[in-house]
Amino acid sequence: MRINRPLCTGRFYEPCGTMERKKLRLQDFDYSTRGRYFVTICSNSRLLLFGEVVDGIMRRNEAGKMVADLYYETQRHFPDVQCLDMVVMPNHIHCIWVLHNDCNEPVRTSLVEIVHWFKSVTTTAYSAGVRKSNWMPYDRKLWQRSFYDEIISDSLHYEIVSKYIRNNPLYWISDDYYKAW
């Protein structure tokens, strides 16, 4: 069994050559539904901002450590969210968030709300790092506009995704997000 590789660009070309935004979310799915979600968020223009992979091991720089720390802050900010597996790569993050929303709650946390919060706090922290610690600047936005998600359907699916996340640095050179600079 193989999981789909995240696309991360969120765009496709129509035959007429006009570029349109690809719809990434399932149209009739409630993304505040309790469950496990595999998410990939890419840096804008796939800039290598968060560290490097050396001999199959991800070596996070200070920015990469900040992204990892704020990933785990998610569960403190949203009490009904749990952080599971995660890897920060040079230009993206793969992670699994679990939503423990109670179906009887009038207001529930949605995956889109979580990703929005995560992008916002990491952008603020990264901008401070650019000003104070000479981190590599980014162009207009730290993150790409959208994100990739997969709804994890069962334990086997979870194991496959978890292994993919753990092993991601081993396959960096052949990764769709890798750019030989």
PDB file of C-alpha atoms in Angstrom:
ATOM      1  CA  MET A   1       0.000   0.000   0.000  1.00  0.00           C
ATOM      2  CA  ARG A   2       1.375   3.416  -0.937  1.00  0.00           C
ATOM      3  CA  ILE A   3       0.266   6.835   0.237  1.00  0.00           C
ATOM      4  CA  ASN A   4      -0.179   9.650  -2.241  1.00  0.00           C
ATOM      5  CA  ARG A   5       2.809  11.962  -2.394  1.00  0.00           C
ATOM      6  CA  PRO A   6       1.875  15.502  -1.379  1.00  0.00           C
ATOM      7  CA  LEU A   7       1.767  17.929  -4.282  1.00  0.00           C
ATOM      8  CA  CYS A   8       2.342  21.081  -2.233  1.00  0.00           C
ATOM      9  CA  THR A   9       1.987  23.507  -5.135  1.00  0.00           C
ATOM     10  CA  GLY A  10      -1.800  23.589  -5.236  1.00  0.00           C
ATOM     11  CA  ARG A  11      -1.799  24.547  -8.909  1.00  0.00           C
ATOM     12  CA  PHE A  12      -2.396  22.887 -12.244  1.00  0.00           C
ATOM     13  CA  TYR A  13      -2.386  23.969 -15.851  1.00  0.00           C
ATOM     14  CA  GLU A  14      -5.483  23.941 -17.998  1.00  0.00           C
ATOM     15  CA  PRO A  15      -5.107  23.096 -21.695  1.00  0.00           C
ATOM     16  CA  CYS A  16      -5.693  26.728 -22.604  1.00  0.00           C
ATOM     17  CA  GLY A  17      -2.619  27.661 -20.573  1.00  0.00           C
ATOM     18  CA  THR A  18      -4.372  29.663 -17.846  1.00  0.00           C
ATOM     19  CA  MET A  19      -3.303  28.867 -14.320  1.00  0.00           C
ATOM     20  CA  GLU A  20      -6.065  28.198 -11.817  1.00  0.00           C
ATOM     21  CA  ARG A  21      -6.096  27.346  -8.155  1.00  0.00           C
ATOM     22  CA  LYS A  22      -6.602  23.641  -7.492  1.00  0.00           C
ATOM     23  CA  LYS A  23      -9.166  22.847  -4.816  1.00  0.00           C
ATOM     24  CA  LEU A  24      -7.348  20.793  -2.194  1.00  0.00           C
ATOM     25  CA  ARG A  25     -10.056  20.269   0.435  1.00  0.00           C
ATOM     26  CA  LEU A  26     -12.850  17.738   0.063  1.00  0.00           C
ATOM     27  CA  GLN A  27     -15.899  19.811  -0.761  1.00  0.00           C
ATOM     28  CA  ASP A  28     -18.433  18.066   1.499  1.00  0.00           C
ATOM     29  CA  PHE A  29     -16.178  17.130   4.403  1.00  0.00           C
ATOM     30  CA  ASP A  30     -16.324  18.833   7.799  1.00  0.00           C
ATOM     31  CA  TYR A  31     -12.677  19.512   8.707  1.00  0.00           C
ATOM     32  CA  SER A  32     -13.615  19.924  12.355  1.00  0.00           C
ATOM     33  CA  THR A  33     -14.540  16.223  12.484  1.00  0.00           C
ATOM     34  CA  ARG A  34     -12.705  14.261  15.133  1.00  0.00           C
ATOM     35  CA  GLY A  35      -9.832  12.257  13.641  1.00  0.00           C
ATOM     36  CA  ARG A  36      -6.197  12.193  12.500  1.00  0.00           C
ATOM     37  CA  TYR A  37      -4.982  14.468   9.701  1.00  0.00           C
ATOM     38  CA  PHE A  38      -1.695  14.268   7.793  1.00  0.00           C
ATOM     39  CA  VAL A  39      -0.644  17.773   6.747  1.00  0.00           C
ATOM     40  CA  THR A  40       2.165  19.157   4.596  1.00  0.00           C
ATOM     41  CA  ILE A  41       2.946  22.875   4.589  1.00  0.00           C
ATOM     42  CA  CYS A  42       5.631  24.220   2.242  1.00  0.00           C
ATOM     43  CA  SER A  43       7.726  27.350   2.396  1.00  0.00           C
ATOM     44  CA  ASN A  44       6.861  29.907  -0.246  1.00  0.00           C
ATOM     45  CA  SER A  45       8.878  29.326  -3.430  1.00  0.00           C
ATOM     46  CA  ARG A  46      10.217  26.202  -1.669  1.00  0.00           C
ATOM     47  CA  LEU A  47      13.035  28.215  -0.147  1.00  0.00           C
ATOM     48  CA  LEU A  48      15.396  26.115   1.980  1.00  0.00           C
ATOM     49  CA  LEU A  49      14.879  27.985   5.252  1.00  0.00           C
ATOM     50  CA  PHE A  50      14.703  25.378   8.008  1.00  0.00           C
ATOM     51  CA  GLY A  51      17.988  23.472   7.828  1.00  0.00           C
ATOM     52  CA  GLU A  52      19.585  20.810   5.651  1.00  0.00           C
ATOM     53  CA  VAL A  53      19.603  17.064   5.197  1.00  0.00           C
ATOM     54  CA  VAL A  54      23.033  15.500   5.649  1.00  0.00           C
ATOM     55  CA  ASP A  55      23.480  11.762   5.076  1.00  0.00           C
ATOM     56  CA  GLY A  56      19.745  11.167   5.444  1.00  0.00           C
ATOM     57  CA  ILE A  57      19.445  13.100   8.719  1.00  0.00           C
ATOM     58  CA  MET A  58      17.590  16.388   8.978  1.00  0.00           C
ATOM     59  CA  ARG A  59      19.724  19.001  10.717  1.00  0.00           C
ATOM     60  CA  ARG A  60      17.420  21.833  11.736  1.00  0.00           C
ATOM     61  CA  ASN A  61      18.776  25.335  11.969  1.00  0.00           C
ATOM     62  CA  GLU A  62      17.340  27.780  14.522  1.00  0.00           C
ATOM     63  CA  ALA A  63      14.387  28.496  12.222  1.00  0.00           C
ATOM     64  CA  GLY A  64      13.685  24.772  11.858  1.00  0.00           C
ATOM     65  CA  LYS A  65      13.810  24.345  15.643  1.00  0.00           C
ATOM     66  CA  MET A  66      11.351  27.227  16.001  1.00  0.00           C
ATOM     67  CA  VAL A  67       8.944  25.586  13.522  1.00  0.00           C
ATOM     68  CA  ALA A  68       9.157  22.287  15.442  1.00  0.00           C
ATOM     69  CA  ASP A  69       8.623  24.001  18.800  1.00  0.00           C
ATOM     70  CA  LEU A  70       5.582  25.905  17.533  1.00  0.00           C
ATOM     71  CA  TYR A  71       4.156  22.699  16.059  1.00  0.00           C
ATOM     72  CA  TYR A  72       4.012  21.283  19.604  1.00  0.00           C
ATOM     73  CA  GLU A  73       2.610  24.587  20.906  1.00  0.00           C
ATOM     74  CA  THR A  74      -0.473  23.838  18.797  1.00  0.00           C
ATOM     75  CA  GLN A  75      -1.792  21.423  21.407  1.00  0.00           C
ATOM     76  CA  ARG A  76      -1.402  24.037  24.131  1.00  0.00           C
ATOM     77  CA  HIS A  77      -3.182  26.676  22.064  1.00  0.00           C
ATOM     78  CA  PHE A  78      -5.973  24.290  21.009  1.00  0.00           C
ATOM     79  CA  PRO A  79      -6.800  21.975  23.945  1.00  0.00           C
ATOM     80  CA  ASP A  80      -8.784  19.631  21.690  1.00  0.00           C
ATOM     81  CA  VAL A  81      -5.783  19.058  19.376  1.00  0.00           C
ATOM     82  CA  GLN A  82      -2.967  16.547  19.814  1.00  0.00           C
ATOM     83  CA  CYS A  83       0.358  16.609  17.969  1.00  0.00           C
ATOM     84  CA  LEU A  84       1.676  13.269  16.770  1.00  0.00           C
ATOM     85  CA  ASP A  85       4.451  12.561  14.268  1.00  0.00           C
ATOM     86  CA  MET A  86       6.291  15.477  12.673  1.00  0.00           C
ATOM     87  CA  VAL A  87       9.353  16.230  10.603  1.00  0.00           C
ATOM     88  CA  VAL A  88      10.630  19.653   9.617  1.00  0.00           C
ATOM     89  CA  MET A  89      12.422  19.431   6.272  1.00  0.00           C
ATOM     90  CA  PRO A  90      14.518  22.186   4.613  1.00  0.00           C
ATOM     91  CA  ASN A  91      11.467  23.709   2.875  1.00  0.00           C
ATOM     92  CA  HIS A  92       8.389  22.032   4.347  1.00  0.00           C
ATOM     93  CA  ILE A  93       6.883  20.339   7.377  1.00  0.00           C
ATOM     94  CA  HIS A  94       4.994  17.036   7.464  1.00  0.00           C
ATOM     95  CA  CYS A  95       2.881  16.445  10.556  1.00  0.00           C
ATOM     96  CA  ILE A  96      -0.109  14.651  11.989  1.00  0.00           C
ATOM     97  CA  TRP A  97      -2.644  16.529  14.052  1.00  0.00           C
ATOM     98  CA  VAL A  98      -5.422  14.723  15.932  1.00  0.00           C
ATOM     99  CA  LEU A  99      -8.679  16.568  16.512  1.00  0.00           C
ATOM    100  CA  HIS A 100     -10.531  15.386  19.625  1.00  0.00           C
ATOM    101  CA  ASN A 101     -13.521  17.632  19.048  1.00  0.00           C
ATOM    102  CA  ASP A 102     -16.703  16.747  20.862  1.00  0.00           C
ATOM    103  CA  CYS A 103     -19.550  16.490  18.367  1.00  0.00           C
ATOM    104  CA  ASN A 104     -21.862  18.201  20.873  1.00  0.00           C
ATOM    105  CA  GLU A 105     -19.726  21.338  21.125  1.00  0.00           C
ATOM    106  CA  PRO A 106     -21.293  24.359  19.388  1.00  0.00           C
ATOM    107  CA  VAL A 107     -17.862  25.632  18.246  1.00  0.00           C
ATOM    108  CA  ARG A 108     -15.205  23.151  17.224  1.00  0.00           C
ATOM    109  CA  THR A 109     -11.635  23.652  16.082  1.00  0.00           C
ATOM    110  CA  SER A 110     -11.138  22.990  12.367  1.00  0.00           C
ATOM    111  CA  LEU A 111      -8.002  21.836  10.583  1.00  0.00           C
ATOM    112  CA  VAL A 112      -8.021  25.029   8.510  1.00  0.00           C
ATOM    113  CA  GLU A 113      -8.080  27.113  11.704  1.00  0.00           C
ATOM    114  CA  ILE A 114      -5.127  25.128  13.126  1.00  0.00           C
ATOM    115  CA  VAL A 115      -3.042  25.546   9.965  1.00  0.00           C
ATOM    116  CA  HIS A 116      -3.890  29.258   9.807  1.00  0.00           C
ATOM    117  CA  TRP A 117      -2.775  29.732  13.428  1.00  0.00           C
ATOM    118  CA  PHE A 118       0.413  27.707  12.840  1.00  0.00           C
ATOM    119  CA  LYS A 119       1.359  29.685   9.729  1.00  0.00           C
ATOM    120  CA  SER A 120       0.654  32.965  11.514  1.00  0.00           C
ATOM    121  CA  VAL A 121       2.739  32.291  14.646  1.00  0.00           C
ATOM    122  CA  THR A 122       5.641  30.757  12.706  1.00  0.00           C
ATOM    123  CA  THR A 123       5.671  33.706  10.291  1.00  0.00           C
ATOM    124  CA  THR A 124       5.767  36.161  13.199  1.00  0.00           C
ATOM    125  CA  ALA A 125       8.587  34.244  14.886  1.00  0.00           C
ATOM    126  CA  TYR A 126      10.506  33.807  11.636  1.00  0.00           C
ATOM    127  CA  SER A 127      10.222  37.538  10.848  1.00  0.00           C
ATOM    128  CA  ALA A 128      11.694  38.295  14.287  1.00  0.00           C
ATOM    129  CA  GLY A 129      14.538  35.880  13.497  1.00  0.00           C
ATOM    130  CA  VAL A 130      15.236  37.690  10.228  1.00  0.00           C
ATOM    131  CA  ARG A 131      15.438  41.040  12.064  1.00  0.00           C
ATOM    132  CA  LYS A 132      17.297  39.923  15.192  1.00  0.00           C
ATOM    133  CA  SER A 133      19.300  36.830  14.238  1.00  0.00           C
ATOM    134  CA  ASN A 134      20.032  37.328  10.549  1.00  0.00           C
ATOM    135  CA  TRP A 135      17.912  34.389   9.376  1.00  0.00           C
ATOM    136  CA  MET A 136      17.535  34.087   5.621  1.00  0.00           C
ATOM    137  CA  PRO A 137      14.842  36.539   4.453  1.00  0.00           C
ATOM    138  CA  TYR A 138      11.798  35.338   2.559  1.00  0.00           C
ATOM    139  CA  ASP A 139       9.856  37.007  -0.233  1.00  0.00           C
ATOM    140  CA  ARG A 140       6.491  38.429   0.954  1.00  0.00           C
ATOM    141  CA  LYS A 141       5.170  35.209   2.549  1.00  0.00           C
ATOM    142  CA  LEU A 142       6.896  32.517   4.595  1.00  0.00           C
ATOM    143  CA  TRP A 143       4.460  29.769   3.592  1.00  0.00           C
ATOM    144  CA  GLN A 144       2.709  28.806   0.391  1.00  0.00           C
ATOM    145  CA  ARG A 145      -0.919  29.844   0.216  1.00  0.00           C
ATOM    146  CA  SER A 146      -2.512  26.471   0.869  1.00  0.00           C
ATOM    147  CA  PHE A 147      -1.504  23.126   2.348  1.00  0.00           C
ATOM    148  CA  TYR A 148      -1.841  19.444   1.543  1.00  0.00           C
ATOM    149  CA  ASP A 149      -3.914  17.209   3.795  1.00  0.00           C
ATOM    150  CA  GLU A 150      -4.929  13.592   4.018  1.00  0.00           C
ATOM    151  CA  ILE A 151      -7.605  12.289   6.347  1.00  0.00           C
ATOM    152  CA  ILE A 152      -6.092   9.245   8.054  1.00  0.00           C
ATOM    153  CA  SER A 153      -8.712   6.546   7.758  1.00  0.00           C
ATOM    154  CA  ASP A 154      -7.476   3.760  10.059  1.00  0.00           C
ATOM    155  CA  SER A 155      -4.513   2.329  11.994  1.00  0.00           C
ATOM    156  CA  LEU A 156      -2.833   0.874   8.909  1.00  0.00           C
ATOM    157  CA  HIS A 157      -3.079   4.214   7.104  1.00  0.00           C
ATOM    158  CA  TYR A 158      -1.631   5.901  10.200  1.00  0.00           C
ATOM    159  CA  GLU A 159       1.335   3.479  10.281  1.00  0.00           C
ATOM    160  CA  ILE A 160       2.076   4.126   6.582  1.00  0.00           C
ATOM    161  CA  VAL A 161       1.957   7.904   7.016  1.00  0.00           C
ATOM    162  CA  SER A 162       3.970   7.768  10.231  1.00  0.00           C
ATOM    163  CA  LYS A 163       6.693   5.726   8.507  1.00  0.00           C
ATOM    164  CA  TYR A 164       6.663   8.169   5.583  1.00  0.00           C
ATOM    165  CA  ILE A 165       7.220  11.073   8.007  1.00  0.00           C
ATOM    166  CA  ARG A 166       9.995   9.276   9.944  1.00  0.00           C
ATOM    167  CA  ASN A 167      11.827   8.257   6.763  1.00  0.00           C
ATOM    168  CA  ASN A 168      11.354  11.506   4.848  1.00  0.00           C
ATOM    169  CA  PRO A 169      14.928  12.766   5.401  1.00  0.00           C
ATOM    170  CA  LEU A 170      16.312   9.508   3.961  1.00  0.00           C
ATOM    171  CA  TYR A 171      14.650  10.244   0.622  1.00  0.00           C
ATOM    172  CA  TRP A 172      15.298  13.987   0.473  1.00  0.00           C
ATOM    173  CA  ILE A 173      17.359  13.901  -2.742  1.00  0.00           C
ATOM    174  CA  SER A 174      14.537  12.133  -4.587  1.00  0.00           C
ATOM    175  CA  ASP A 175      11.767  14.157  -2.864  1.00  0.00           C
ATOM    176  CA  ASP A 176       9.393  16.212  -5.010  1.00  0.00           C
ATOM    177  CA  TYR A 177      10.231  19.221  -2.810  1.00  0.00           C
ATOM    178  CA  TYR A 178      13.992  18.920  -3.280  1.00  0.00           C
ATOM    179  CA  LYS A 179      15.680  21.441  -5.547  1.00  0.00           C
ATOM    180  CA  ALA A 180      19.317  21.074  -6.403  1.00  0.00           C
ATOM    181  CA  TRP A 181      20.554  24.619  -5.917  1.00  0.00           C
TER     182      TRP A 181
END
